[in-house]
Amino acid sequence: MNALAATTRNFRRASRLLGLDSKLELSLLMPLREIKVECTIPKDDGSLATFVGFRVQHDNSRGPMKGGIRYHPEVVTEEVTALAQLMTWKTGVAAIPYGGAKGGIGCSPDELSNTEKERLTRVFTQKIHDLIGTHTDIPAPDMGTNAQTMAWMLDEYSKFHGHSPAVVTGKPIDLGGSLGRDAATGRGVMFATKALLAEYEKSISGSTFGFGNVGSWAAQLIHEKGGKIIALGDVTGSIRNKAGIDIPALMKHKNEGGALKDFHGAEVMDSAELLVHECDVLVPCALGGVLNKDNAPDVKAKFIIEAANHPTDPEADEILGKKGVIVLPDIYANSGGVIVSYFEWVQNIQGFMWDEEKVNKELEKYMSSAFQHIKAQCKIHNCSLRMGAFTLGVNRVARATLLRGWEA
């Protein structure tokens, strides 16, 4: 099941649990605006290249819309729409005053020079500048983009609207970016894991972990908290060590250009076995749809923390539920990034920057509060954590929509 179908299915299940009427349900599901623009740039060799850019603005009932910009050859309207909708519910779960949006350009960033990426970013910003803004829609980095991309967007937007640092988040620190933003998603995953394990009288220290992406900040932070990471992988392969992998040594190896398979502190394993490896906690951190009906029956982890977007297909969700595996859903588990993006936006509007200790302390407060509210929804509706999160997010958006009188 693709991301849009899965997200819509989860929304409809939450809607039924909440007893929403069909008119309101349709209003909540329908995107506010879908934008598709042509972006033609001169390449370094003098030829012209044309790309298609997208921005889906899903909902603004609770505040300006928020979401990433991704550069990837498979960026299509359907995927962008699913991720925009997911961001609406995610910001509702996190209790930050945003709605959801998502955007991107269908391109292969690895095949573009730095100057070509800059030209493309500036043209895209020129095409959508009147539809984004500090109190309208606030882009952020995503797959294939980074802080430099946001710096170019900010500069181009400011040519039309004056200096507006709050128009994008995930910026370089020198342009108003927030301390702690780089590690925010991973730190949020760590706080979410801590909250979930505490519910079952367990802790990160003493638990074993399997990670779906070696580059994850979460792996480093969980290692620092005493978690034993016994298996992990990335696009180049997977490794394992039942005694625990030395994460700092591995990151040093990777940063020096070493391949995962050449790391001496672990043995190479079949990547297909990574998701079904024996461990207490499985953390898929990269691709969507990696847990499916074929491999779900063989999952041995007791807990799954969805650090990636949509890593678990609905069919796999049902299988895991019957097996008694506890799944912490993506719309809560990986919300640390958007929460700290909110902190960055607040700092930019106030013109007063926070130190990193304050950023991390506030992030833990938001993650802890959201988990308690999810548990309360689970108790009310006698449902899974995924449905607890969806009912929490959808209900907050529905209430805002009704209070504003938009359902009519």
Coordinates of C-alpha atoms in Angstrom, one line a residue, residues 1-325:
M1 CA 0.0 0.0 0.0
N2 CA 1.4 3.4 -1.0
A3 CA 2.0 6.2 1.5
L4 CA -1.1 8.2 0.5
A5 CA -3.5 5.2 0.7
A6 CA -2.0 4.1 4.1
T7 CA -2.2 7.6 5.6
T8 CA -5.8 8.1 4.4
R9 CA -6.7 4.7 5.8
N10 CA -5.3 5.6 9.2
F11 CA -7.1 8.9 9.1
R12 CA -10.5 7.3 8.3
R13 CA -10.0 4.8 11.1
A14 CA -9.3 7.6 13.5
S15 CA -12.3 9.6 12.1
R16 CA -14.6 6.6 12.9
L17 CA -13.2 6.3 16.4
L18 CA -13.9 10.0 16.9
G19 CA -17.3 9.9 15.3
L20 CA -16.6 12.7 12.8
D21 CA -19.4 13.3 10.2
S22 CA -18.7 12.7 6.6
K23 CA -18.7 16.5 5.7
L24 CA -16.0 17.3 8.2
E25 CA -14.0 14.2 7.3
L26 CA -13.9 15.3 3.7
S27 CA -12.9 18.8 4.7
L28 CA -10.0 17.6 6.8
L29 CA -8.8 15.2 4.1
M30 CA -8.9 17.6 1.1
P31 CA -5.6 19.6 0.7
L32 CA -6.1 23.4 0.9
R33 CA -3.9 23.9 -2.2
E34 CA -1.8 22.0 -4.7
I35 CA 1.0 23.8 -6.5
K36 CA 2.8 22.5 -9.6
V37 CA 5.4 24.7 -11.3
E38 CA 7.9 24.5 -14.2
C39 CA 11.5 25.3 -13.2
T40 CA 13.9 25.8 -16.2
I41 CA 17.5 26.6 -15.5
P42 CA 20.7 26.9 -17.5
K43 CA 23.1 24.1 -16.8
D44 CA 26.8 24.6 -16.4
D45 CA 27.4 23.4 -20.0
G46 CA 25.1 26.1 -21.3
S47 CA 22.1 23.8 -22.1
L48 CA 18.7 24.3 -20.6
A49 CA 17.1 21.8 -18.2
T50 CA 13.4 21.7 -17.1
F51 CA 12.2 20.3 -13.8
V52 CA 8.8 20.1 -12.2
G53 CA 8.4 21.5 -8.7
F54 CA 5.5 20.7 -6.3
R55 CA 4.1 22.1 -3.1
V56 CA 1.0 20.7 -1.4
Q57 CA -0.5 22.8 1.4
H58 CA -2.8 20.6 3.3
D59 CA -4.3 22.4 6.3
N60 CA -3.9 25.8 8.0
S61 CA -6.7 25.6 10.6
R62 CA -4.2 25.6 13.5
G63 CA -1.6 27.9 12.1
P64 CA 0.8 28.4 9.1
M65 CA 1.6 25.3 7.2
K66 CA 4.9 23.5 7.7
G67 CA 6.9 20.9 5.8
G68 CA 10.0 19.8 4.0
I69 CA 11.3 20.4 0.5
R70 CA 12.8 17.2 -1.1
Y71 CA 14.9 16.9 -4.2
H72 CA 14.5 13.4 -5.5
P73 CA 13.8 11.8 -9.0
E74 CA 10.6 10.1 -7.6
V75 CA 8.9 13.3 -6.2
V76 CA 5.3 13.0 -7.4
T77 CA 2.1 14.7 -6.3
E78 CA 0.7 11.6 -4.6
E79 CA 3.7 11.1 -2.3
V80 CA 3.9 14.8 -1.5
T81 CA 0.2 14.9 -0.7
A82 CA 0.5 12.0 1.7
L83 CA 3.4 13.6 3.5
A84 CA 1.7 16.9 3.7
Q85 CA -1.4 15.2 5.3
L86 CA 0.9 13.3 7.6
M87 CA 2.5 16.6 8.7
T88 CA -0.9 18.0 9.6
W89 CA -1.6 15.2 12.0
K90 CA 2.0 15.2 13.3
T91 CA 1.9 18.9 14.3
G92 CA -1.4 18.2 15.9
V93 CA 0.1 15.3 18.0
A94 CA 3.0 17.6 19.0
A95 CA 0.7 20.4 20.0
I96 CA 2.6 23.0 17.9
P97 CA 0.6 25.7 16.1
Y98 CA 1.1 24.5 12.5
G99 CA -0.7 22.7 9.7
G100 CA 0.9 20.4 7.2
A101 CA 2.6 21.0 3.9
K102 CA 5.2 19.2 1.7
G103 CA 7.1 20.0 -1.5
G104 CA 9.8 19.0 -3.7
I105 CA 11.4 19.0 -7.2
G106 CA 11.7 15.9 -9.4
C107 CA 15.4 15.8 -9.9
S108 CA 18.5 13.8 -9.2
P109 CA 20.5 16.1 -6.9
D110 CA 23.7 14.0 -7.2
E111 CA 23.7 14.7 -10.9
L112 CA 23.5 18.5 -10.4
S113 CA 26.5 20.7 -9.6
N114 CA 26.2 23.0 -6.6
T115 CA 25.6 26.0 -8.8
E116 CA 22.9 24.1 -10.7
K117 CA 21.2 23.3 -7.4
E118 CA 21.4 26.9 -6.4
R119 CA 19.8 28.1 -9.7
L120 CA 17.1 25.4 -9.4
T121 CA 16.3 26.4 -5.8
R122 CA 16.1 30.1 -6.6
V123 CA 13.8 29.5 -9.7
F124 CA 11.5 27.3 -7.6
T125 CA 11.4 30.0 -4.8
Q126 CA 10.6 32.6 -7.4
K127 CA 7.6 30.5 -8.6
I128 CA 6.1 30.0 -5.1
H129 CA 7.3 33.0 -3.1
D130 CA 3.8 34.5 -3.0
L131 CA 2.4 31.3 -1.6
I132 CA 4.8 30.7 1.2
G133 CA 5.7 33.1 4.1
T134 CA 6.4 33.4 7.8
H135 CA 2.7 33.2 8.7
T136 CA 1.6 31.2 5.6
D137 CA 3.8 28.2 4.8
I138 CA 7.3 27.6 6.2
P139 CA 9.5 25.1 4.2
A140 CA 12.4 23.1 5.7
P141 CA 15.0 20.6 4.5
D142 CA 14.1 17.1 3.5
M143 CA 15.6 14.3 1.4
G144 CA 18.2 15.7 -1.0
T145 CA 18.2 19.2 0.6
N146 CA 20.0 20.7 3.5
A147 CA 20.7 24.0 5.4
Q148 CA 22.4 25.5 2.3
T149 CA 19.2 24.9 0.3
M150 CA 17.2 26.8 2.9
A151 CA 19.8 29.6 2.9
W152 CA 19.2 30.0 -0.9
M153 CA 15.4 29.9 -0.4
L154 CA 15.6 32.5 2.4
D155 CA 17.8 34.8 0.2
E156 CA 15.6 34.6 -2.8
Y157 CA 12.4 35.0 -0.8
S158 CA 13.9 38.1 0.9
K159 CA 14.4 39.8 -2.5
F160 CA 10.6 40.0 -2.8
H161 CA 9.6 40.4 0.8
G162 CA 12.5 41.9 2.7
H163 CA 14.6 40.0 5.3
S164 CA 12.4 37.2 6.6
P165 CA 14.5 34.6 8.5
A166 CA 11.3 32.9 9.8
V167 CA 10.2 31.9 6.3
V168 CA 12.3 28.7 6.4
T169 CA 13.7 26.5 9.2
G170 CA 16.7 24.2 9.2
K171 CA 18.8 27.2 8.1
P172 CA 22.6 27.6 8.9
I173 CA 23.2 28.9 12.4
D174 CA 24.7 32.1 10.9
L175 CA 21.4 33.0 9.2
G176 CA 19.2 32.4 12.2
G177 CA 19.1 28.6 12.4
S178 CA 18.5 27.0 15.8
L179 CA 21.1 25.2 17.9
G180 CA 20.2 21.5 18.2
R181 CA 18.3 21.4 14.9
D182 CA 20.7 18.9 13.2
A183 CA 20.2 16.3 16.0
A184 CA 16.5 17.2 16.7
T185 CA 14.8 14.3 14.9
G186 CA 17.3 11.7 16.4
R187 CA 17.0 13.3 19.8
G188 CA 13.3 13.2 19.6
V189 CA 13.5 9.5 18.7
M190 CA 15.6 8.9 21.8
F191 CA 13.1 10.8 24.0
A192 CA 10.2 8.9 22.4
T193 CA 12.0 5.5 23.0
K194 CA 12.7 6.5 26.6
A195 CA 9.0 7.3 27.2
L196 CA 7.8 4.1 25.6
L197 CA 10.2 1.8 27.5
A198 CA 9.4 3.5 30.8
E199 CA 5.8 2.6 30.2
Y200 CA 6.9 -1.1 30.3
E201 CA 9.3 -0.6 33.2
K202 CA 12.3 -0.8 30.9
S203 CA 15.0 1.7 30.0
I204 CA 17.3 2.4 27.1
S205 CA 20.3 1.3 29.1
G206 CA 20.3 -2.5 29.1
S207 CA 18.1 -2.8 26.0
T208 CA 19.4 -4.1 22.6
F209 CA 18.7 -2.1 19.4
G210 CA 18.6 -2.8 15.6
F211 CA 18.9 0.4 13.5
G212 CA 17.8 0.9 9.9
N213 CA 20.3 3.7 9.2
V214 CA 23.8 4.1 10.4
G215 CA 23.8 7.8 9.9
S216 CA 21.0 8.4 12.4
W217 CA 21.6 10.8 15.3
A218 CA 19.3 8.5 17.2
A219 CA 21.9 5.7 17.1
Q220 CA 24.5 8.0 18.6
L221 CA 22.3 9.4 21.3
I222 CA 20.9 6.0 22.3
H223 CA 24.4 4.6 22.5
E224 CA 25.3 7.5 24.8
K225 CA 22.4 6.6 27.0
G226 CA 23.7 3.0 27.4
G227 CA 21.7 1.3 24.7
K228 CA 23.5 -1.6 23.1
I229 CA 23.2 -1.4 19.3
I230 CA 23.8 -4.9 17.9
A231 CA 22.8 -4.5 14.3
L232 CA 22.5 -1.6 11.8
G233 CA 22.6 -0.9 8.1
D234 CA 22.6 1.8 5.4
V235 CA 22.4 1.8 1.6
T236 CA 25.8 0.1 1.3
G237 CA 25.0 -2.9 3.5
S238 CA 24.4 -4.1 7.1
I239 CA 26.6 -5.2 10.0
R240 CA 26.1 -6.8 13.4
N241 CA 27.9 -7.5 16.7
K242 CA 26.0 -9.2 19.5
A243 CA 28.4 -7.6 22.1
G244 CA 27.4 -4.1 20.8
I245 CA 28.8 -1.9 18.1
D246 CA 31.1 0.9 19.0
I247 CA 29.1 3.7 17.5
P248 CA 31.6 6.6 17.9
A249 CA 34.3 4.4 16.3
L250 CA 31.9 3.5 13.5
M251 CA 30.9 7.2 12.9
K252 CA 34.6 8.1 12.7
H253 CA 35.1 5.3 10.2
K254 CA 32.2 6.6 8.1
N255 CA 33.2 10.2 8.3
E256 CA 36.6 9.2 7.0
G257 CA 34.9 7.7 3.9
G258 CA 35.0 4.1 5.0
A259 CA 32.3 1.7 3.9
L260 CA 30.1 0.0 6.4
K261 CA 31.3 -3.5 5.3
D262 CA 34.9 -2.5 6.0
F263 CA 34.3 -1.6 9.7
H264 CA 36.4 -3.9 11.8
G265 CA 34.2 -3.8 14.9
A266 CA 31.4 -5.9 13.4
E267 CA 30.7 -8.6 10.9
V268 CA 28.8 -8.2 7.6
M269 CA 25.2 -9.5 7.5
D270 CA 22.6 -9.9 4.9
S271 CA 20.6 -6.6 4.8
A272 CA 17.4 -8.6 4.4
E273 CA 18.0 -10.0 7.9
L274 CA 18.4 -6.6 9.6
L275 CA 14.7 -6.0 10.2
V276 CA 14.2 -9.5 11.6
H277 CA 17.3 -9.6 13.7
E278 CA 17.0 -10.6 17.3
C279 CA 16.8 -7.4 19.4
D280 CA 14.6 -5.6 22.0
V281 CA 14.0 -2.5 19.9
L282 CA 13.9 -2.1 16.1
V283 CA 14.4 1.5 14.8
P284 CA 13.7 1.8 11.0
C285 CA 15.2 5.2 10.2
A286 CA 15.3 5.6 6.4
L287 CA 12.9 4.3 3.8
G288 CA 9.1 3.8 3.9
G289 CA 7.4 0.5 3.5
V290 CA 10.3 -1.6 4.7
L291 CA 8.1 -3.6 7.1
N292 CA 5.5 -5.5 5.1
K293 CA 3.4 -8.6 5.1
D294 CA 6.3 -10.7 3.9
N295 CA 8.8 -9.9 6.7
A296 CA 6.5 -8.9 9.6
P297 CA 5.8 -12.5 10.7
D298 CA 9.6 -12.9 11.3
V299 CA 10.2 -9.7 13.3
K300 CA 11.7 -10.6 16.6
A301 CA 11.9 -7.1 18.2
K302 CA 9.5 -6.4 21.1
F303 CA 9.2 -2.7 20.2
I304 CA 9.4 -0.8 16.9
I305 CA 10.2 2.9 16.9
E306 CA 9.2 4.4 13.5
A307 CA 12.0 7.0 13.0
A308 CA 11.3 6.9 9.2
N309 CA 8.0 8.1 7.6
H310 CA 5.6 5.2 6.9
P311 CA 8.1 2.3 7.4
T312 CA 5.3 -0.1 8.3
D313 CA 2.6 -1.1 5.8
P314 CA -0.9 -1.5 7.2
E315 CA -0.8 -5.2 6.5
A316 CA 2.4 -5.5 8.5
D317 CA 0.9 -3.4 11.3
E318 CA -1.9 -5.9 11.7
I319 CA 0.5 -8.8 11.8
L320 CA 2.8 -7.1 14.3
G321 CA -0.2 -6.2 16.5
K322 CA -1.3 -9.8 16.6
K323 CA 2.2 -10.8 17.6
G324 CA 2.2 -8.4 20.5
V325 CA 4.9 -6.1 19.0

